[in-house]
Amino acid sequence: MLGLGCTVDVSQLGEHIRRPIGVLLALVCQFVIMPLVAFLLALAFSLDDVAAMAVLLCSCCPGGNLSNIMSLLVNGEMNLSIIMTISSTVLALVLMPLCLWIYSRAWINTPVVNLMPFGAIILTLCSTLIPIGLGVVLRYRYNRAADIVLKVSLWSLLVTLVMLFIMTGAMLGPELLATIPPSVYMVAVLMPACGYAAGYGLATLFDLPPNIRRTVSLETGCQNVQLCTAILKMAFPPQLMGGMYMFPLLYALFQAAEAGIFILAYRMYRKEVLHKPDTNPLGDNGDIGYNRFEDEDMGFDTSYGAVTTSDPNLIMLEPCPDATPV
């Protein structure tokens, strides 16, 4: 999060604050669409009350850190991604218990709000805000140092994610995974896919640029599974939850795999259809590259001619039968 804070351009933050449509859409997807999708999936697959609570908790969590790194890999709007992560984490203090209180009544009689560990939510909020703020200050004051921090943090994040998945799979083993019903696996597969699709579709409906559509989509589908795991461990006794402690991990695996497919599809589309070279998020020779606007995002119309210049004091409009210097 410190490195991702280094990607924030302070001048761009004001623009998203003045025109918060992207942030508002992400919050609608995060705290309206995702809990509703989880509720409907739990009903459709007839989950028991324990499994349904694990699914609902995961769907009501704010956006996770994975969405930030994924947005960077698809040339998304990093400033918007960081703002959405911060906004959803702050608003989770109120909206997360509210969503759980609304949807959990289909399975339990006691409101789950009374079991909600607000300390875990506040800790996650602080662990997100503090390093991001330090990264923004570092970018503003020490540009070259921010480049180095960003490069190191991205590589370390990728390496630790791979190590985490490998070690977790080895520790769980087939015996524990076999205790989880197949219907829970199906929900873990469908829920992030629905989140990605809902985020992209809603952003398209509001005619936002493609890079913002990709950012909203990833921010919607990627949940803070660390917070979900902490809540499950702190709020419910182990003998009650059983194997459902593993649902956040399953969701994390499938959301990462589906986001990887999303990224691969975007890269292939960019290379094969748009015929544009693949860009390195770290830039050439390890330098950080800021690609704020992509050609496919701008939507230029070349039917009106092109502007060319071969002399600093001469601008020509082409094609034009009687080109006149301006």
mmCIF file of C-alpha atoms in Angstrom:
data_model
loop_
_atom_site.group_PDB
_atom_site.id
_atom_site.type_symbol
_atom_site.label_atom_id
_atom_site.label_comp_id
_atom_site.label_asym_id
_atom_site.label_seq_id
_atom_site.Cartn_x
_atom_site.Cartn_y
_atom_site.Cartn_z
ATOM 1 C CA MET A 1 0.000 0.000 0.000
ATOM 2 C CA LEU A 2 2.966 2.318 0.562
ATOM 3 C CA GLY A 3 4.151 1.676 -3.001
ATOM 4 C CA LEU A 4 0.683 2.064 -4.468
ATOM 5 C CA GLY A 5 0.325 5.367 -2.631
ATOM 6 C CA CYS A 6 3.386 6.473 -4.597
ATOM 7 C CA THR A 7 1.346 6.168 -7.811
ATOM 8 C CA VAL A 8 -1.119 8.852 -6.728
ATOM 9 C CA ASP A 9 -0.922 12.176 -8.530
ATOM 10 C CA VAL A 10 -2.138 14.865 -6.120
ATOM 11 C CA SER A 11 -3.330 17.073 -8.978
ATOM 12 C CA GLN A 12 -5.578 14.245 -10.227
ATOM 13 C CA LEU A 13 -7.145 13.611 -6.812
ATOM 14 C CA GLY A 14 -8.998 16.929 -6.897
ATOM 15 C CA GLU A 15 -10.581 16.022 -10.231
ATOM 16 C CA HIS A 16 -12.064 12.796 -8.849
ATOM 17 C CA ILE A 17 -13.295 14.632 -5.757
ATOM 18 C CA ARG A 18 -15.012 17.289 -7.892
ATOM 19 C CA ARG A 19 -16.485 14.643 -10.227
ATOM 20 C CA PRO A 20 -17.046 11.633 -7.957
ATOM 21 C CA ILE A 21 -19.128 9.576 -10.388
ATOM 22 C CA GLY A 22 -16.557 6.760 -10.496
ATOM 23 C CA VAL A 23 -16.325 6.593 -6.710
ATOM 24 C CA LEU A 24 -20.117 6.653 -6.302
ATOM 25 C CA LEU A 25 -20.557 3.839 -8.821
ATOM 26 C CA ALA A 26 -17.963 1.738 -7.042
ATOM 27 C CA LEU A 27 -19.677 2.261 -3.696
ATOM 28 C CA VAL A 28 -23.047 1.307 -5.181
ATOM 29 C CA CYS A 29 -21.525 -1.869 -6.587
ATOM 30 C CA GLN A 30 -19.651 -2.599 -3.341
ATOM 31 C CA PHE A 31 -22.443 -2.139 -0.805
ATOM 32 C CA VAL A 32 -25.609 -2.611 -2.875
ATOM 33 C CA ILE A 33 -24.937 -5.017 -5.744
ATOM 34 C CA MET A 34 -22.376 -7.347 -4.111
ATOM 35 C CA PRO A 35 -24.418 -8.067 -0.938
ATOM 36 C CA LEU A 36 -27.525 -8.581 -3.086
ATOM 37 C CA VAL A 37 -25.635 -10.978 -5.394
ATOM 38 C CA ALA A 38 -24.354 -12.939 -2.381
ATOM 39 C CA PHE A 39 -27.839 -13.071 -0.864
ATOM 40 C CA LEU A 40 -29.374 -14.379 -4.102
ATOM 41 C CA LEU A 41 -26.598 -16.936 -4.636
ATOM 42 C CA ALA A 42 -26.982 -18.199 -1.069
ATOM 43 C CA LEU A 43 -30.714 -18.670 -1.652
ATOM 44 C CA ALA A 44 -30.246 -20.201 -5.106
ATOM 45 C CA PHE A 45 -27.781 -22.838 -3.831
ATOM 46 C CA SER A 46 -29.705 -23.416 -0.567
ATOM 47 C CA LEU A 47 -26.745 -22.723 1.695
ATOM 48 C CA ASP A 48 -27.113 -23.424 5.398
ATOM 49 C CA ASP A 49 -26.960 -20.578 7.897
ATOM 50 C CA VAL A 50 -23.215 -20.964 8.621
ATOM 51 C CA ALA A 51 -22.186 -20.990 4.952
ATOM 52 C CA ALA A 52 -24.584 -18.154 4.164
ATOM 53 C CA MET A 53 -23.063 -15.995 6.931
ATOM 54 C CA ALA A 54 -19.550 -16.552 5.564
ATOM 55 C CA VAL A 55 -20.711 -15.611 2.047
ATOM 56 C CA LEU A 56 -22.564 -12.505 3.256
ATOM 57 C CA LEU A 57 -19.616 -11.342 5.345
ATOM 58 C CA CYS A 58 -17.299 -11.615 2.372
ATOM 59 C CA SER A 59 -19.682 -9.723 0.096
ATOM 60 C CA CYS A 60 -20.147 -6.861 2.574
ATOM 61 C CA CYS A 61 -16.421 -6.279 3.065
ATOM 62 C CA PRO A 62 -14.847 -3.200 1.426
ATOM 63 C CA GLY A 63 -12.553 -3.310 -1.570
ATOM 64 C CA GLY A 64 -9.307 -5.200 -1.146
ATOM 65 C CA ASN A 65 -5.701 -4.341 -1.914
ATOM 66 C CA LEU A 66 -5.678 -6.783 -4.829
ATOM 67 C CA SER A 67 -7.852 -4.419 -6.879
ATOM 68 C CA ASN A 68 -5.138 -1.753 -6.775
ATOM 69 C CA ILE A 69 -2.397 -3.952 -8.221
ATOM 70 C CA MET A 70 -4.812 -5.419 -10.782
ATOM 71 C CA SER A 71 -5.877 -1.930 -11.888
ATOM 72 C CA LEU A 72 -2.237 -1.074 -12.439
ATOM 73 C CA LEU A 73 -1.804 -4.145 -14.663
ATOM 74 C CA VAL A 74 -4.736 -3.163 -16.926
ATOM 75 C CA ASN A 75 -3.665 0.487 -17.288
ATOM 76 C CA GLY A 76 -6.534 1.594 -15.064
ATOM 77 C CA GLU A 77 -6.931 4.938 -13.315
ATOM 78 C CA MET A 78 -4.760 4.447 -10.233
ATOM 79 C CA ASN A 79 -5.918 7.614 -8.490
ATOM 80 C CA LEU A 80 -9.520 6.445 -8.776
ATOM 81 C CA SER A 81 -8.596 2.950 -7.586
ATOM 82 C CA ILE A 82 -6.886 4.286 -4.459
ATOM 83 C CA ILE A 83 -9.774 6.673 -3.721
ATOM 84 C CA MET A 84 -12.324 3.858 -4.103
ATOM 85 C CA THR A 85 -10.361 1.610 -1.730
ATOM 86 C CA ILE A 86 -10.146 4.367 0.871
ATOM 87 C CA SER A 87 -13.808 5.395 0.485
ATOM 88 C CA SER A 88 -15.174 1.855 0.739
ATOM 89 C CA THR A 89 -13.015 1.130 3.804
ATOM 90 C CA VAL A 90 -14.191 4.291 5.573
ATOM 91 C CA LEU A 91 -17.862 3.771 4.729
ATOM 92 C CA ALA A 92 -17.622 0.098 5.733
ATOM 93 C CA LEU A 93 -17.732 1.263 9.339
ATOM 94 C CA VAL A 94 -21.427 2.066 8.789
ATOM 95 C CA LEU A 95 -22.545 0.258 5.653
ATOM 96 C CA MET A 96 -21.045 -3.138 6.416
ATOM 97 C CA PRO A 97 -23.032 -3.714 9.651
ATOM 98 C CA LEU A 98 -26.135 -2.286 7.953
ATOM 99 C CA CYS A 99 -25.898 -4.690 5.001
ATOM 100 C CA LEU A 100 -25.284 -7.633 7.314
ATOM 101 C CA TRP A 101 -28.239 -6.655 9.481
ATOM 102 C CA ILE A 102 -30.526 -6.466 6.435
ATOM 103 C CA TYR A 103 -29.555 -9.693 4.677
ATOM 104 C CA SER A 104 -28.640 -11.995 7.581
ATOM 105 C CA ARG A 105 -32.188 -12.083 8.949
ATOM 106 C CA ALA A 106 -33.082 -14.764 6.416
ATOM 107 C CA TRP A 107 -30.915 -17.245 8.370
ATOM 108 C CA ILE A 108 -30.475 -16.096 11.972
ATOM 109 C CA ASN A 109 -32.776 -14.458 14.479
ATOM 110 C CA THR A 110 -30.093 -12.546 16.387
ATOM 111 C CA PRO A 111 -28.771 -9.508 14.487
ATOM 112 C CA VAL A 112 -25.164 -10.116 13.541
ATOM 113 C CA VAL A 113 -24.410 -6.455 14.241
ATOM 114 C CA ASN A 114 -24.003 -7.335 17.922
ATOM 115 C CA LEU A 115 -21.176 -9.707 16.978
ATOM 116 C CA MET A 116 -19.382 -7.284 14.704
ATOM 117 C CA PRO A 117 -15.756 -6.609 15.807
ATOM 118 C CA PHE A 118 -15.357 -2.936 14.910
ATOM 119 C CA GLY A 119 -11.748 -3.090 16.095
ATOM 120 C CA ALA A 120 -10.809 -5.293 13.123
ATOM 121 C CA ILE A 121 -12.451 -2.867 10.705
ATOM 122 C CA ILE A 122 -10.711 0.160 12.245
ATOM 123 C CA LEU A 123 -7.362 -1.666 12.181
ATOM 124 C CA THR A 124 -7.802 -2.435 8.478
ATOM 125 C CA LEU A 125 -8.807 1.166 7.835
ATOM 126 C CA CYS A 126 -5.671 2.489 9.540
ATOM 127 C CA SER A 127 -3.422 -0.060 7.841
ATOM 128 C CA THR A 128 -4.752 1.179 4.509
ATOM 129 C CA LEU A 129 -4.826 4.926 5.090
ATOM 130 C CA ILE A 130 -1.469 5.408 6.821
ATOM 131 C CA PRO A 131 0.847 3.834 4.196
ATOM 132 C CA ILE A 132 -1.141 5.348 1.327
ATOM 133 C CA GLY A 133 -0.792 8.799 2.880
ATOM 134 C CA LEU A 134 2.951 8.287 3.346
ATOM 135 C CA GLY A 135 3.245 7.192 -0.280
ATOM 136 C CA VAL A 136 1.426 10.298 -1.517
ATOM 137 C CA VAL A 137 3.757 12.528 0.506
ATOM 138 C CA LEU A 138 6.775 10.617 -0.801
ATOM 139 C CA ARG A 139 5.640 11.089 -4.420
ATOM 140 C CA TYR A 140 4.968 14.781 -3.832
ATOM 141 C CA ARG A 141 8.303 15.558 -2.182
ATOM 142 C CA TYR A 142 10.787 12.903 -3.352
ATOM 143 C CA ASN A 143 9.855 11.764 -6.841
ATOM 144 C CA ARG A 144 12.851 9.517 -7.515
ATOM 145 C CA ALA A 145 12.610 7.803 -4.134
ATOM 146 C CA ALA A 146 8.918 7.139 -4.822
ATOM 147 C CA ASP A 147 9.878 5.409 -8.085
ATOM 148 C CA ILE A 148 12.212 3.065 -6.221
ATOM 149 C CA VAL A 149 9.663 2.311 -3.499
ATOM 150 C CA LEU A 150 6.986 1.564 -6.090
ATOM 151 C CA LYS A 151 9.192 -0.840 -8.039
ATOM 152 C CA VAL A 152 10.266 -2.732 -4.902
ATOM 153 C CA SER A 153 6.727 -2.914 -3.488
ATOM 154 C CA LEU A 154 5.169 -4.248 -6.691
ATOM 155 C CA TRP A 155 7.698 -7.050 -7.078
ATOM 156 C CA SER A 156 7.501 -7.967 -3.394
ATOM 157 C CA LEU A 157 3.697 -8.042 -3.544
ATOM 158 C CA LEU A 158 3.672 -10.369 -6.551
ATOM 159 C CA VAL A 159 6.207 -12.716 -4.952
ATOM 160 C CA THR A 160 4.430 -12.861 -1.586
ATOM 161 C CA LEU A 161 1.042 -13.489 -3.226
ATOM 162 C CA VAL A 162 2.426 -16.519 -5.065
ATOM 163 C CA MET A 163 4.090 -17.801 -1.886
ATOM 164 C CA LEU A 164 0.875 -17.288 0.093
ATOM 165 C CA PHE A 165 -1.230 -19.321 -2.338
ATOM 166 C CA ILE A 166 1.312 -22.166 -2.438
ATOM 167 C CA MET A 167 1.761 -22.405 1.341
ATOM 168 C CA THR A 168 -1.962 -22.120 2.051
ATOM 169 C CA GLY A 169 -2.767 -24.904 -0.387
ATOM 170 C CA ALA A 170 -0.117 -27.112 1.216
ATOM 171 C CA MET A 171 -1.372 -26.386 4.738
ATOM 172 C CA LEU A 172 -5.048 -26.982 3.995
ATOM 173 C CA GLY A 173 -4.731 -30.338 2.337
ATOM 174 C CA PRO A 174 -7.463 -32.278 0.517
ATOM 175 C CA GLU A 175 -9.113 -33.488 3.739
ATOM 176 C CA LEU A 176 -10.168 -30.027 4.919
ATOM 177 C CA LEU A 177 -11.133 -28.865 1.432
ATOM 178 C CA ALA A 178 -13.333 -31.949 1.065
ATOM 179 C CA THR A 179 -15.479 -30.793 4.003
ATOM 180 C CA ILE A 180 -16.649 -27.731 2.046
ATOM 181 C CA PRO A 181 -19.852 -28.432 0.045
ATOM 182 C CA PRO A 182 -19.693 -28.121 -3.780
ATOM 183 C CA SER A 183 -22.369 -25.408 -3.645
ATOM 184 C CA VAL A 184 -19.968 -23.181 -1.675
ATOM 185 C CA TYR A 185 -17.327 -23.663 -4.355
ATOM 186 C CA MET A 186 -19.865 -22.582 -6.979
ATOM 187 C CA VAL A 187 -20.709 -19.450 -5.011
ATOM 188 C CA ALA A 188 -16.989 -18.664 -4.635
ATOM 189 C CA VAL A 189 -16.617 -18.918 -8.427
ATOM 190 C CA LEU A 190 -19.728 -16.950 -9.401
ATOM 191 C CA MET A 191 -19.598 -14.110 -6.877
ATOM 192 C CA PRO A 192 -16.388 -12.377 -8.067
ATOM 193 C CA ALA A 193 -17.420 -12.896 -11.697
ATOM 194 C CA CYS A 194 -20.754 -11.188 -11.010
ATOM 195 C CA GLY A 195 -18.918 -8.352 -9.256
ATOM 196 C CA TYR A 196 -16.560 -7.771 -12.174
ATOM 197 C CA ALA A 197 -19.428 -7.860 -14.664
ATOM 198 C CA ALA A 198 -21.671 -5.572 -12.586
ATOM 199 C CA GLY A 199 -18.930 -2.981 -12.093
ATOM 200 C CA TYR A 200 -18.006 -2.874 -15.771
ATOM 201 C CA GLY A 201 -21.625 -2.856 -16.906
ATOM 202 C CA LEU A 202 -22.643 -0.020 -14.595
ATOM 203 C CA ALA A 203 -19.622 2.073 -15.587
ATOM 204 C CA THR A 204 -20.463 1.453 -19.259
ATOM 205 C CA LEU A 205 -24.057 2.493 -18.638
ATOM 206 C CA PHE A 206 -22.801 5.869 -17.385
ATOM 207 C CA ASP A 207 -20.515 6.173 -20.446
ATOM 208 C CA LEU A 208 -17.272 6.359 -18.467
ATOM 209 C CA PRO A 209 -13.915 5.959 -20.286
ATOM 210 C CA PRO A 210 -12.646 2.371 -20.748
ATOM 211 C CA ASN A 211 -9.786 2.738 -18.272
ATOM 212 C CA ILE A 212 -12.253 3.836 -15.560
ATOM 213 C CA ARG A 213 -14.607 0.981 -16.485
ATOM 214 C CA ARG A 214 -11.812 -1.507 -15.880
ATOM 215 C CA THR A 215 -10.941 0.157 -12.584
ATOM 216 C CA VAL A 216 -14.535 0.145 -11.287
ATOM 217 C CA SER A 217 -14.937 -3.479 -12.377
ATOM 218 C CA LEU A 218 -11.867 -4.697 -10.486
ATOM 219 C CA GLU A 219 -12.682 -2.622 -7.418
ATOM 220 C CA THR A 220 -16.152 -4.173 -7.288
ATOM 221 C CA GLY A 221 -15.142 -7.823 -7.582
ATOM 222 C CA CYS A 222 -12.055 -7.737 -5.334
ATOM 223 C CA GLN A 223 -13.004 -7.981 -1.656
ATOM 224 C CA ASN A 224 -10.909 -7.478 1.473
ATOM 225 C CA VAL A 225 -10.665 -11.164 2.375
ATOM 226 C CA GLN A 226 -8.220 -10.438 5.212
ATOM 227 C CA LEU A 227 -10.913 -8.437 7.007
ATOM 228 C CA CYS A 228 -13.496 -11.146 6.324
ATOM 229 C CA THR A 229 -11.225 -13.793 7.841
ATOM 230 C CA ALA A 230 -10.574 -11.645 10.923
ATOM 231 C CA ILE A 231 -14.316 -11.124 11.477
ATOM 232 C CA LEU A 232 -15.074 -14.844 11.121
ATOM 233 C CA LYS A 233 -12.386 -15.707 13.662
ATOM 234 C CA MET A 234 -13.338 -12.994 16.163
ATOM 235 C CA ALA A 235 -17.126 -13.062 15.927
ATOM 236 C CA PHE A 236 -17.949 -16.765 15.684
ATOM 237 C CA PRO A 237 -16.701 -19.798 17.670
ATOM 238 C CA PRO A 238 -14.589 -22.306 15.695
ATOM 239 C CA GLN A 239 -16.933 -25.216 16.438
ATOM 240 C CA LEU A 240 -19.756 -23.268 14.768
ATOM 241 C CA MET A 241 -17.979 -22.161 11.599
ATOM 242 C CA GLY A 242 -15.950 -25.302 10.884
ATOM 243 C CA GLY A 243 -14.690 -25.374 7.290
ATOM 244 C CA MET A 244 -16.424 -22.100 6.471
ATOM 245 C CA TYR A 245 -13.325 -20.312 7.767
ATOM 246 C CA MET A 246 -11.913 -21.312 4.391
ATOM 247 C CA PHE A 247 -14.477 -19.431 2.296
ATOM 248 C CA PRO A 248 -12.532 -16.122 2.259
ATOM 249 C CA LEU A 249 -9.486 -18.045 1.024
ATOM 250 C CA LEU A 250 -11.536 -19.720 -1.712
ATOM 251 C CA TYR A 251 -12.907 -16.342 -2.731
ATOM 252 C CA ALA A 252 -9.390 -14.887 -2.779
ATOM 253 C CA LEU A 253 -8.142 -17.670 -5.039
ATOM 254 C CA PHE A 254 -11.025 -17.377 -7.499
ATOM 255 C CA GLN A 255 -11.091 -13.577 -7.542
ATOM 256 C CA ALA A 256 -7.356 -13.555 -8.320
ATOM 257 C CA ALA A 257 -7.735 -16.222 -11.021
ATOM 258 C CA GLU A 258 -10.674 -14.461 -12.683
ATOM 259 C CA ALA A 259 -8.909 -11.091 -12.476
ATOM 260 C CA GLY A 260 -5.906 -12.749 -14.124
ATOM 261 C CA ILE A 261 -8.139 -13.896 -16.979
ATOM 262 C CA PHE A 262 -9.511 -10.341 -17.225
ATOM 263 C CA ILE A 263 -5.964 -8.953 -17.450
ATOM 264 C CA LEU A 264 -4.903 -11.546 -20.035
ATOM 265 C CA ALA A 265 -7.953 -10.805 -22.185
ATOM 266 C CA TYR A 266 -7.252 -7.067 -22.019
ATOM 267 C CA ARG A 267 -3.600 -7.551 -22.957
ATOM 268 C CA MET A 268 -4.529 -9.747 -25.936
ATOM 269 C CA TYR A 269 -7.199 -7.260 -27.064
ATOM 270 C CA ARG A 270 -4.703 -4.419 -26.812
ATOM 271 C CA LYS A 271 -2.081 -6.310 -28.798
ATOM 272 C CA GLU A 272 -4.164 -8.166 -31.418
ATOM 273 C CA VAL A 273 -7.092 -5.783 -32.018
ATOM 274 C CA LEU A 274 -5.678 -2.353 -31.209
ATOM 275 C CA HIS A 275 -2.180 -3.333 -32.407
ATOM 276 C CA LYS A 276 -0.551 -1.491 -29.525
ATOM 277 C CA PRO A 277 2.612 -2.683 -27.778
ATOM 278 C CA ASP A 278 2.314 -4.139 -24.310
ATOM 279 C CA THR A 279 3.235 -1.636 -21.621
ATOM 280 C CA ASN A 280 5.232 -2.430 -18.507
ATOM 281 C CA PRO A 281 3.660 -0.946 -15.351
ATOM 282 C CA LEU A 282 7.185 -0.362 -14.100
ATOM 283 C CA GLY A 283 8.243 1.389 -17.286
ATOM 284 C CA ASP A 284 11.348 0.737 -19.373
ATOM 285 C CA ASN A 285 14.494 -0.199 -17.441
ATOM 286 C CA GLY A 286 12.564 -0.223 -14.186
ATOM 287 C CA ASP A 287 11.412 3.382 -14.415
ATOM 288 C CA ILE A 288 7.826 4.119 -13.484
ATOM 289 C CA GLY A 289 5.586 5.007 -16.402
ATOM 290 C CA TYR A 290 2.404 7.000 -15.971
ATOM 291 C CA ASN A 291 -0.020 6.245 -18.767
ATOM 292 C CA ARG A 292 -2.920 8.450 -17.743
ATOM 293 C CA PHE A 293 -4.683 8.456 -21.094
ATOM 294 C CA GLU A 294 -4.667 5.662 -23.638
ATOM 295 C CA ASP A 295 -5.584 6.076 -27.280
ATOM 296 C CA GLU A 296 -8.496 3.683 -26.970
ATOM 297 C CA ASP A 297 -9.801 5.711 -24.045
ATOM 298 C CA MET A 298 -9.888 9.054 -25.817
ATOM 299 C CA GLY A 299 -12.080 8.194 -28.789
ATOM 300 C CA PHE A 300 -10.544 10.546 -31.367
ATOM 301 C CA ASP A 301 -12.388 11.026 -34.656
ATOM 302 C CA THR A 302 -9.933 11.376 -37.556
ATOM 303 C CA SER A 303 -12.577 12.112 -40.188
ATOM 304 C CA TYR A 304 -11.998 15.840 -39.738
ATOM 305 C CA GLY A 305 -8.356 15.612 -40.776
ATOM 306 C CA ALA A 306 -5.068 15.574 -38.937
ATOM 307 C CA VAL A 307 -2.806 18.221 -37.513
ATOM 308 C CA THR A 308 0.875 17.943 -38.440
ATOM 309 C CA THR A 309 3.892 20.099 -37.921
ATOM 310 C CA SER A 310 7.403 19.926 -39.322
ATOM 311 C CA ASP A 311 8.450 23.424 -38.260
ATOM 312 C CA PRO A 312 7.882 24.855 -34.759
ATOM 313 C CA ASN A 313 6.419 27.991 -36.336
ATOM 314 C CA LEU A 314 4.214 26.213 -38.885
ATOM 315 C CA ILE A 315 1.099 24.084 -38.318
ATOM 316 C CA MET A 316 -0.670 22.371 -41.247
ATOM 317 C CA LEU A 317 -4.121 20.790 -41.358
ATOM 318 C CA GLU A 318 -4.358 17.630 -43.485
ATOM 319 C CA PRO A 319 -6.130 16.583 -45.654
ATOM 320 C CA CYS A 320 -7.160 19.932 -47.065
ATOM 321 C CA PRO A 321 -7.070 20.966 -50.770
ATOM 322 C CA ASP A 322 -5.629 24.408 -50.063
ATOM 323 C CA ALA A 323 -3.587 23.952 -46.909
ATOM 324 C CA THR A 324 -2.885 27.320 -45.356
ATOM 325 C CA PRO A 325 -0.279 28.056 -42.700
ATOM 326 C CA VAL A 326 -1.761 29.159 -39.389
#
